């Protein structure tokens, strides 16, 4: 069914006069029933700075869509603030919300037979959630990023939300006083926008730009800058043109586009969550993509951007240095980007980069020359071994100790591990194991920013390893391995570990192993029993029943 045919089933014909009557109440006149209906999915919420500026963007997009000859219809979708729920039971709902968001957008667009969808998001999960919906729907679609927050400032240094988490660890370790702790907390988040480093939100916005489903140059804009509003309006106009051209979401979300996105994520030094989300989006788009594809691309794409959390700069500074367009042009010049992929503008990706210099500006240090990268290979490594037969994901940038073997310190929840860290019961050489926090085990696969930041703040970031079947915030760095699969809750090897077992994390050999033979693992496996589910109803219970492995995107 053609895109415009979808709206005609509601807006055309005498036989549909009751439907037309309902639409007249929303502002449709006689001349409007032949116009395409554009849904504007708005993730506005005052619960988080990431999304509190989205209404302004939605209003600009609505006005522009109407001026372009479409009938825009606004509807809301939810958001969960990872930063606010971090370290609490509420974090279990974060990844779950990705599926709820995808389901809600799909429900409205298909339920109301809309011709196109413009989704506006600013926080970690409404971004991939919207993309999963777009991939399922396969109508003309564009994503508008709410924009990044400006950095906070304290005593001459830039701050982000991660600074606040690390300050807790530093305070507990006696490295800073209560006054400095409070000063960091008061200064870290100065206004609207998503967390300011190359954390999950900025990583995903950059990936979407690389895939051509967001406007060129839009992924690194600051939330409070006027150009963000202008970009939202331009996005609506471009979507209106895409409807006429018949450009649909899956025309953009091709295998080559996903490879471009992964290449850009590697070059930027982006979040481990990109692995999880891109796998999930690819599955929704019915594009073959596997966790090992990330490893193949990692080996050929260097990290060229010096960005937080392990680097020095924030996303607003990347924008000033040329943004994702500059990075993509550098990759294109070296055959590491497919310039033939289609973008929502109707142009090929390479054509949109024609006016970008081949090399980064000389008067900045955010984007390194290709010949002098921050790291010679990508930073998101896939580890395997007898602890992770299906794979695990490690961010290996910024670590000084690339191999560590030590005794397992085993915890069956994030809270138990966090208490041990704060009580100074974790020492150099330990391997912290946090399990039963995977997609099913949590349920919800919580992020472990609190314990990893506490380790960094206590000065143990280079000497203590951490592995988990949960995941990490985009702000995490250090000797940490997440997404360990199979997870403990389904009988994965991480659930068989005992206190004191010798565990090895080897970033160079990309191994995650416990020094136990197969006979001992088999003995423990035979004695293992799945813990009882604590959720008997509600969204967490449904999620636990439906969710799959992190190695394939934790889809439902």
PDB file of C-alpha atoms in Angstrom, residues 124-338:
ATOM      1  CA  UNK A 124      18.953   7.487  25.728  1.00  0.00           C
ATOM      2  CA  UNK A 125      15.973   5.198  25.095  1.00  0.00           C
ATOM      3  CA  UNK A 126      13.469   7.389  23.242  1.00  0.00           C
ATOM      4  CA  UNK A 127      16.065   7.605  20.500  1.00  0.00           C
ATOM      5  CA  UNK A 128      16.522   3.901  19.628  1.00  0.00           C
ATOM      6  CA  UNK A 129      12.888   3.317  20.600  1.00  0.00           C
ATOM      7  CA  UNK A 130      11.777   5.736  17.899  1.00  0.00           C
ATOM      8  CA  UNK A 131      14.130   4.153  15.376  1.00  0.00           C
ATOM      9  CA  UNK A 132      12.825   0.658  16.105  1.00  0.00           C
ATOM     10  CA  UNK A 133       9.315   1.951  15.444  1.00  0.00           C
ATOM     11  CA  UNK A 134      10.399   3.637  12.196  1.00  0.00           C
ATOM     12  CA  UNK A 135      12.026   0.408  11.036  1.00  0.00           C
ATOM     13  CA  UNK A 136       8.884  -1.581  11.784  1.00  0.00           C
ATOM     14  CA  UNK A 137       6.537   0.933  10.174  1.00  0.00           C
ATOM     15  CA  UNK A 138       8.587   1.536   7.017  1.00  0.00           C
ATOM     16  CA  UNK A 139       6.906   4.844   6.203  1.00  0.00           C
ATOM     17  CA  UNK A 140       8.777   8.076   5.378  1.00  0.00           C
ATOM     18  CA  UNK A 141      10.527   8.970   8.640  1.00  0.00           C
ATOM     19  CA  UNK A 142      13.002  11.412  10.141  1.00  0.00           C
ATOM     20  CA  UNK A 143      14.512  11.696  13.597  1.00  0.00           C
ATOM     21  CA  UNK A 144      15.059  15.044  15.327  1.00  0.00           C
ATOM     22  CA  UNK A 145      17.542  15.001  18.188  1.00  0.00           C
ATOM     23  CA  UNK A 146      16.759  17.308  21.105  1.00  0.00           C
ATOM     24  CA  UNK A 147      20.401  18.327  21.352  1.00  0.00           C
ATOM     25  CA  UNK A 148      23.280  18.092  23.775  1.00  0.00           C
ATOM     26  CA  UNK A 149      23.665  19.948  27.053  1.00  0.00           C
ATOM     27  CA  UNK A 150      26.384  22.543  27.479  1.00  0.00           C
ATOM     28  CA  UNK A 151      29.134  21.561  29.918  1.00  0.00           C
ATOM     29  CA  UNK A 152      29.060  22.688  33.512  1.00  0.00           C
ATOM     30  CA  UNK A 153      32.084  24.494  34.891  1.00  0.00           C
ATOM     31  CA  UNK A 154      33.853  24.358  38.226  1.00  0.00           C
ATOM     32  CA  UNK A 155      37.301  25.685  39.096  1.00  0.00           C
ATOM     33  CA  UNK A 156      38.400  25.843  35.470  1.00  0.00           C
ATOM     34  CA  UNK A 157      37.284  22.355  34.416  1.00  0.00           C
ATOM     35  CA  UNK A 158      34.347  21.148  32.357  1.00  0.00           C
ATOM     36  CA  UNK A 159      31.785  18.970  34.118  1.00  0.00           C
ATOM     37  CA  UNK A 160      29.211  16.451  32.916  1.00  0.00           C
ATOM     38  CA  UNK A 161      26.763  14.241  34.784  1.00  0.00           C
ATOM     39  CA  UNK A 162      29.504  11.599  35.071  1.00  0.00           C
ATOM     40  CA  UNK A 163      31.520  14.102  37.118  1.00  0.00           C
ATOM     41  CA  UNK A 164      28.828  13.910  39.799  1.00  0.00           C
ATOM     42  CA  UNK A 165      28.924  10.099  39.939  1.00  0.00           C
ATOM     43  CA  UNK A 166      32.725  10.074  40.141  1.00  0.00           C
ATOM     44  CA  UNK A 167      32.646  12.715  42.856  1.00  0.00           C
ATOM     45  CA  UNK A 168      30.646  10.329  45.045  1.00  0.00           C
ATOM     46  CA  UNK A 169      33.435   7.751  44.779  1.00  0.00           C
ATOM     47  CA  UNK A 170      36.100  10.370  45.439  1.00  0.00           C
ATOM     48  CA  UNK A 171      34.218  11.635  48.499  1.00  0.00           C
ATOM     49  CA  UNK A 172      33.782   8.114  49.879  1.00  0.00           C
ATOM     50  CA  UNK A 173      37.492   7.452  49.385  1.00  0.00           C
ATOM     51  CA  UNK A 174      38.343  10.650  51.269  1.00  0.00           C
ATOM     52  CA  UNK A 175      39.839  12.338  48.215  1.00  0.00           C
ATOM     53  CA  UNK A 176      37.477  15.337  48.270  1.00  0.00           C
ATOM     54  CA  UNK A 177      35.377  16.997  50.956  1.00  0.00           C
ATOM     55  CA  UNK A 178      31.629  17.442  51.227  1.00  0.00           C
ATOM     56  CA  UNK A 179      31.892  21.018  49.988  1.00  0.00           C
ATOM     57  CA  UNK A 180      33.479  20.000  46.687  1.00  0.00           C
ATOM     58  CA  UNK A 181      31.017  17.121  46.301  1.00  0.00           C
ATOM     59  CA  UNK A 182      28.096  19.546  46.600  1.00  0.00           C
ATOM     60  CA  UNK A 183      29.783  22.054  44.276  1.00  0.00           C
ATOM     61  CA  UNK A 184      30.164  19.396  41.561  1.00  0.00           C
ATOM     62  CA  UNK A 185      26.541  18.307  41.955  1.00  0.00           C
ATOM     63  CA  UNK A 186      25.322  21.910  41.692  1.00  0.00           C
ATOM     64  CA  UNK A 187      27.418  22.685  38.617  1.00  0.00           C
ATOM     65  CA  UNK A 188      27.348  19.502  36.514  1.00  0.00           C
ATOM     66  CA  UNK A 189      24.108  20.098  34.560  1.00  0.00           C
ATOM     67  CA  UNK A 190      23.574  23.782  33.710  1.00  0.00           C
ATOM     68  CA  UNK A 191      20.450  23.524  31.509  1.00  0.00           C
ATOM     69  CA  UNK A 192      18.525  21.624  28.874  1.00  0.00           C
ATOM     70  CA  UNK A 193      20.005  18.890  26.727  1.00  0.00           C
ATOM     71  CA  UNK A 194      21.324  15.342  26.834  1.00  0.00           C
ATOM     72  CA  UNK A 195      24.461  14.381  28.766  1.00  0.00           C
ATOM     73  CA  UNK A 196      27.350  16.269  27.243  1.00  0.00           C
ATOM     74  CA  UNK A 197      30.105  13.758  26.511  1.00  0.00           C
ATOM     75  CA  UNK A 198      30.096  11.103  23.808  1.00  0.00           C
ATOM     76  CA  UNK A 199      27.675   9.160  25.970  1.00  0.00           C
ATOM     77  CA  UNK A 200      24.705   7.137  24.730  1.00  0.00           C
ATOM     78  CA  UNK A 201      22.431   9.970  23.521  1.00  0.00           C
ATOM     79  CA  UNK A 202      25.131  11.763  21.532  1.00  0.00           C
ATOM     80  CA  UNK A 203      26.443   8.435  20.263  1.00  0.00           C
ATOM     81  CA  UNK A 204      23.031   7.447  18.922  1.00  0.00           C
ATOM     82  CA  UNK A 205      22.301  10.859  17.413  1.00  0.00           C
ATOM     83  CA  UNK A 206      25.621  10.621  15.568  1.00  0.00           C
ATOM     84  CA  UNK A 207      24.779   7.110  14.355  1.00  0.00           C
ATOM     85  CA  UNK A 208      21.403   8.316  13.061  1.00  0.00           C
ATOM     86  CA  UNK A 209      23.050  11.140  11.126  1.00  0.00           C
ATOM     87  CA  UNK A 210      25.447   8.614   9.609  1.00  0.00           C
ATOM     88  CA  UNK A 211      22.475   6.464   8.585  1.00  0.00           C
ATOM     89  CA  UNK A 212      20.871   9.389   6.798  1.00  0.00           C
ATOM     90  CA  UNK A 213      17.684   9.429   8.862  1.00  0.00           C
ATOM     91  CA  UNK A 214      18.562  12.723  10.580  1.00  0.00           C
ATOM     92  CA  UNK A 215      19.594  15.918   8.811  1.00  0.00           C
ATOM     93  CA  UNK A 216      23.291  16.504   8.090  1.00  0.00           C
ATOM     94  CA  UNK A 217      24.981  18.408  10.889  1.00  0.00           C
ATOM     95  CA  UNK A 218      22.092  17.991  13.340  1.00  0.00           C
ATOM     96  CA  UNK A 219      23.503  15.375  15.694  1.00  0.00           C
ATOM     97  CA  UNK A 220      25.893  17.536  17.733  1.00  0.00           C
ATOM     98  CA  UNK A 221      23.930  20.784  18.077  1.00  0.00           C
ATOM     99  CA  UNK A 222      23.377  22.204  21.552  1.00  0.00           C
ATOM    100  CA  UNK A 223      19.810  21.928  22.821  1.00  0.00           C
ATOM    101  CA  UNK A 224      19.560  25.601  23.689  1.00  0.00           C
ATOM    102  CA  UNK A 225      20.971  27.019  20.438  1.00  0.00           C
ATOM    103  CA  UNK A 226      18.715  28.613  17.831  1.00  0.00           C
ATOM    104  CA  UNK A 227      20.065  26.316  15.108  1.00  0.00           C
ATOM    105  CA  UNK A 228      18.393  23.370  16.890  1.00  0.00           C
ATOM    106  CA  UNK A 229      14.949  24.926  16.361  1.00  0.00           C
ATOM    107  CA  UNK A 230      15.801  25.726  12.754  1.00  0.00           C
ATOM    108  CA  UNK A 231      16.904  22.133  12.224  1.00  0.00           C
ATOM    109  CA  UNK A 232      13.611  20.803  13.601  1.00  0.00           C
ATOM    110  CA  UNK A 233      11.653  22.973  11.165  1.00  0.00           C
ATOM    111  CA  UNK A 234      13.876  21.949   8.267  1.00  0.00           C
ATOM    112  CA  UNK A 235      13.392  18.294   9.217  1.00  0.00           C
ATOM    113  CA  UNK A 236       9.627  18.609   8.844  1.00  0.00           C
ATOM    114  CA  UNK A 237      10.004  20.177   5.404  1.00  0.00           C
ATOM    115  CA  UNK A 238      12.403  17.445   4.295  1.00  0.00           C
ATOM    116  CA  UNK A 239      10.003  14.770   5.535  1.00  0.00           C
ATOM    117  CA  UNK A 240       7.184  16.329   3.522  1.00  0.00           C
ATOM    118  CA  UNK A 241       9.387  16.064   0.410  1.00  0.00           C
ATOM    119  CA  UNK A 242      10.321  12.482   1.272  1.00  0.00           C
ATOM    120  CA  UNK A 243       6.635  11.548   1.298  1.00  0.00           C
ATOM    121  CA  UNK A 244       6.286  12.885  -2.247  1.00  0.00           C
ATOM    122  CA  UNK A 245       9.475  11.089  -3.312  1.00  0.00           C
ATOM    123  CA  UNK A 246       8.376   7.836  -1.692  1.00  0.00           C
ATOM    124  CA  UNK A 247      11.517   7.562   0.464  1.00  0.00           C
ATOM    125  CA  UNK A 248      10.761   5.172   3.307  1.00  0.00           C
ATOM    126  CA  UNK A 249      12.643   4.256   6.444  1.00  0.00           C
ATOM    127  CA  UNK A 250      13.995   0.957   5.139  1.00  0.00           C
ATOM    128  CA  UNK A 251      15.319   2.683   2.035  1.00  0.00           C
ATOM    129  CA  UNK A 252      17.739   4.338   4.449  1.00  0.00           C
ATOM    130  CA  UNK A 253      18.226   1.580   7.022  1.00  0.00           C
ATOM    131  CA  UNK A 254      20.266  -0.725   4.814  1.00  0.00           C
ATOM    132  CA  UNK A 255      23.162  -2.988   5.711  1.00  0.00           C
ATOM    133  CA  UNK A 256      25.592  -0.399   4.345  1.00  0.00           C
ATOM    134  CA  UNK A 257      23.968   2.308   6.462  1.00  0.00           C
ATOM    135  CA  UNK A 258      24.414   0.231   9.615  1.00  0.00           C
ATOM    136  CA  UNK A 259      28.067  -0.318   8.751  1.00  0.00           C
ATOM    137  CA  UNK A 260      28.444   3.444   8.294  1.00  0.00           C
ATOM    138  CA  UNK A 261      26.878   4.010  11.707  1.00  0.00           C
ATOM    139  CA  UNK A 262      29.224   1.521  13.374  1.00  0.00           C
ATOM    140  CA  UNK A 263      32.243   3.124  11.685  1.00  0.00           C
ATOM    141  CA  UNK A 264      31.226   6.562  12.960  1.00  0.00           C
ATOM    142  CA  UNK A 265      30.608   5.233  16.483  1.00  0.00           C
ATOM    143  CA  UNK A 266      34.114   3.739  16.498  1.00  0.00           C
ATOM    144  CA  UNK A 267      35.726   6.923  15.182  1.00  0.00           C
ATOM    145  CA  UNK A 268      33.959   9.001  17.840  1.00  0.00           C
ATOM    146  CA  UNK A 269      34.718   6.687  20.758  1.00  0.00           C
ATOM    147  CA  UNK A 270      30.993   6.172  21.401  1.00  0.00           C
ATOM    148  CA  UNK A 271      28.952   4.254  23.950  1.00  0.00           C
ATOM    149  CA  UNK A 272      28.785   0.477  24.389  1.00  0.00           C
ATOM    150  CA  UNK A 273      25.010   0.883  24.227  1.00  0.00           C
ATOM    151  CA  UNK A 274      25.361   1.510  20.488  1.00  0.00           C
ATOM    152  CA  UNK A 275      26.010  -2.215  20.078  1.00  0.00           C
ATOM    153  CA  UNK A 276      22.776  -3.127  21.820  1.00  0.00           C
ATOM    154  CA  UNK A 277      20.638  -0.507  20.081  1.00  0.00           C
ATOM    155  CA  UNK A 278      21.964  -0.900  16.542  1.00  0.00           C
ATOM    156  CA  UNK A 279      21.439  -4.666  16.756  1.00  0.00           C
ATOM    157  CA  UNK A 280      17.862  -4.071  17.885  1.00  0.00           C
ATOM    158  CA  UNK A 281      17.132  -1.500  15.162  1.00  0.00           C
ATOM    159  CA  UNK A 282      18.621  -3.790  12.508  1.00  0.00           C
ATOM    160  CA  UNK A 283      16.395  -6.633  13.639  1.00  0.00           C
ATOM    161  CA  UNK A 284      13.334  -4.396  13.387  1.00  0.00           C
ATOM    162  CA  UNK A 285      14.424  -3.360   9.873  1.00  0.00           C
ATOM    163  CA  UNK A 286      15.060  -7.025   8.946  1.00  0.00           C
ATOM    164  CA  UNK A 287      18.696  -6.231   8.163  1.00  0.00           C
ATOM    165  CA  UNK A 288      21.230  -8.979   8.968  1.00  0.00           C
ATOM    166  CA  UNK A 289      23.608  -7.605  11.600  1.00  0.00           C
ATOM    167  CA  UNK A 290      25.516  -9.561  14.252  1.00  0.00           C
ATOM    168  CA  UNK A 291      27.656  -8.656  17.243  1.00  0.00           C
ATOM    169  CA  UNK A 292      30.771  -9.888  15.417  1.00  0.00           C
ATOM    170  CA  UNK A 293      30.220  -7.272  12.699  1.00  0.00           C
ATOM    171  CA  UNK A 294      31.200  -4.633  15.249  1.00  0.00           C
ATOM    172  CA  UNK A 295      34.498  -6.402  15.814  1.00  0.00           C
ATOM    173  CA  UNK A 296      35.305  -6.546  12.111  1.00  0.00           C
ATOM    174  CA  UNK A 297      34.684  -2.814  11.698  1.00  0.00           C
ATOM    175  CA  UNK A 298      36.572  -1.984  14.918  1.00  0.00           C
ATOM    176  CA  UNK A 299      39.768  -3.444  13.493  1.00  0.00           C
ATOM    177  CA  UNK A 300      39.819  -1.065  10.538  1.00  0.00           C
ATOM    178  CA  UNK A 301      38.460   2.193  12.008  1.00  0.00           C
ATOM    179  CA  UNK A 302      40.587   4.212  14.460  1.00  0.00           C
ATOM    180  CA  UNK A 303      39.285   6.468  17.215  1.00  0.00           C
ATOM    181  CA  UNK A 304      39.994   9.979  15.941  1.00  0.00           C
ATOM    182  CA  UNK A 305      38.033  12.040  18.491  1.00  0.00           C
ATOM    183  CA  UNK A 306      39.285  12.934  21.977  1.00  0.00           C
ATOM    184  CA  UNK A 307      35.926  12.965  23.727  1.00  0.00           C
ATOM    185  CA  UNK A 308      34.647  12.289  27.238  1.00  0.00           C
ATOM    186  CA  UNK A 309      34.270   9.996  29.110  1.00  0.00           C
ATOM    187  CA  UNK A 310      37.835   8.760  28.542  1.00  0.00           C
ATOM    188  CA  UNK A 311      38.953  11.844  26.590  1.00  0.00           C
ATOM    189  CA  UNK A 312      39.054  15.567  27.232  1.00  0.00           C
ATOM    190  CA  UNK A 313      36.298  17.253  25.257  1.00  0.00           C
ATOM    191  CA  UNK A 314      32.496  17.430  25.152  1.00  0.00           C
ATOM    192  CA  UNK A 315      30.082  17.257  22.244  1.00  0.00           C
ATOM    193  CA  UNK A 316      29.574  20.999  21.863  1.00  0.00           C
ATOM    194  CA  UNK A 317      33.311  21.236  21.209  1.00  0.00           C
ATOM    195  CA  UNK A 318      33.064  18.464  18.618  1.00  0.00           C
ATOM    196  CA  UNK A 319      30.317  20.473  16.912  1.00  0.00           C
ATOM    197  CA  UNK A 320      32.527  23.560  16.783  1.00  0.00           C
ATOM    198  CA  UNK A 321      35.332  21.473  15.252  1.00  0.00           C
ATOM    199  CA  UNK A 322      33.152  20.258  12.385  1.00  0.00           C
ATOM    200  CA  UNK A 323      30.970  17.657  14.030  1.00  0.00           C
ATOM    201  CA  UNK A 324      30.033  14.256  12.679  1.00  0.00           C
ATOM    202  CA  UNK A 325      30.166  15.564   9.096  1.00  0.00           C
ATOM    203  CA  UNK A 326      33.899  16.224   9.469  1.00  0.00           C
ATOM    204  CA  UNK A 327      34.482  12.755  10.890  1.00  0.00           C
ATOM    205  CA  UNK A 328      32.450  11.132   8.109  1.00  0.00           C
ATOM    206  CA  UNK A 329      34.359  13.003   5.413  1.00  0.00           C
ATOM    207  CA  UNK A 330      37.639  11.723   6.859  1.00  0.00           C
ATOM    208  CA  UNK A 331      36.306   8.165   6.792  1.00  0.00           C
ATOM    209  CA  UNK A 332      34.916   8.608   3.287  1.00  0.00           C
ATOM    210  CA  UNK A 333      38.302   9.779   1.991  1.00  0.00           C
ATOM    211  CA  UNK A 334      39.842   6.514   3.159  1.00  0.00           C
ATOM    212  CA  UNK A 335      37.186   4.124   1.946  1.00  0.00           C
ATOM    213  CA  UNK A 336      35.817   3.506   5.441  1.00  0.00           C
ATOM    214  CA  UNK A 337      32.365   4.923   4.709  1.00  0.00           C
ATOM    215  CA  UNK A 338      29.913   4.015   1.952  1.00  0.00           C
TER     216      UNK A 338
END
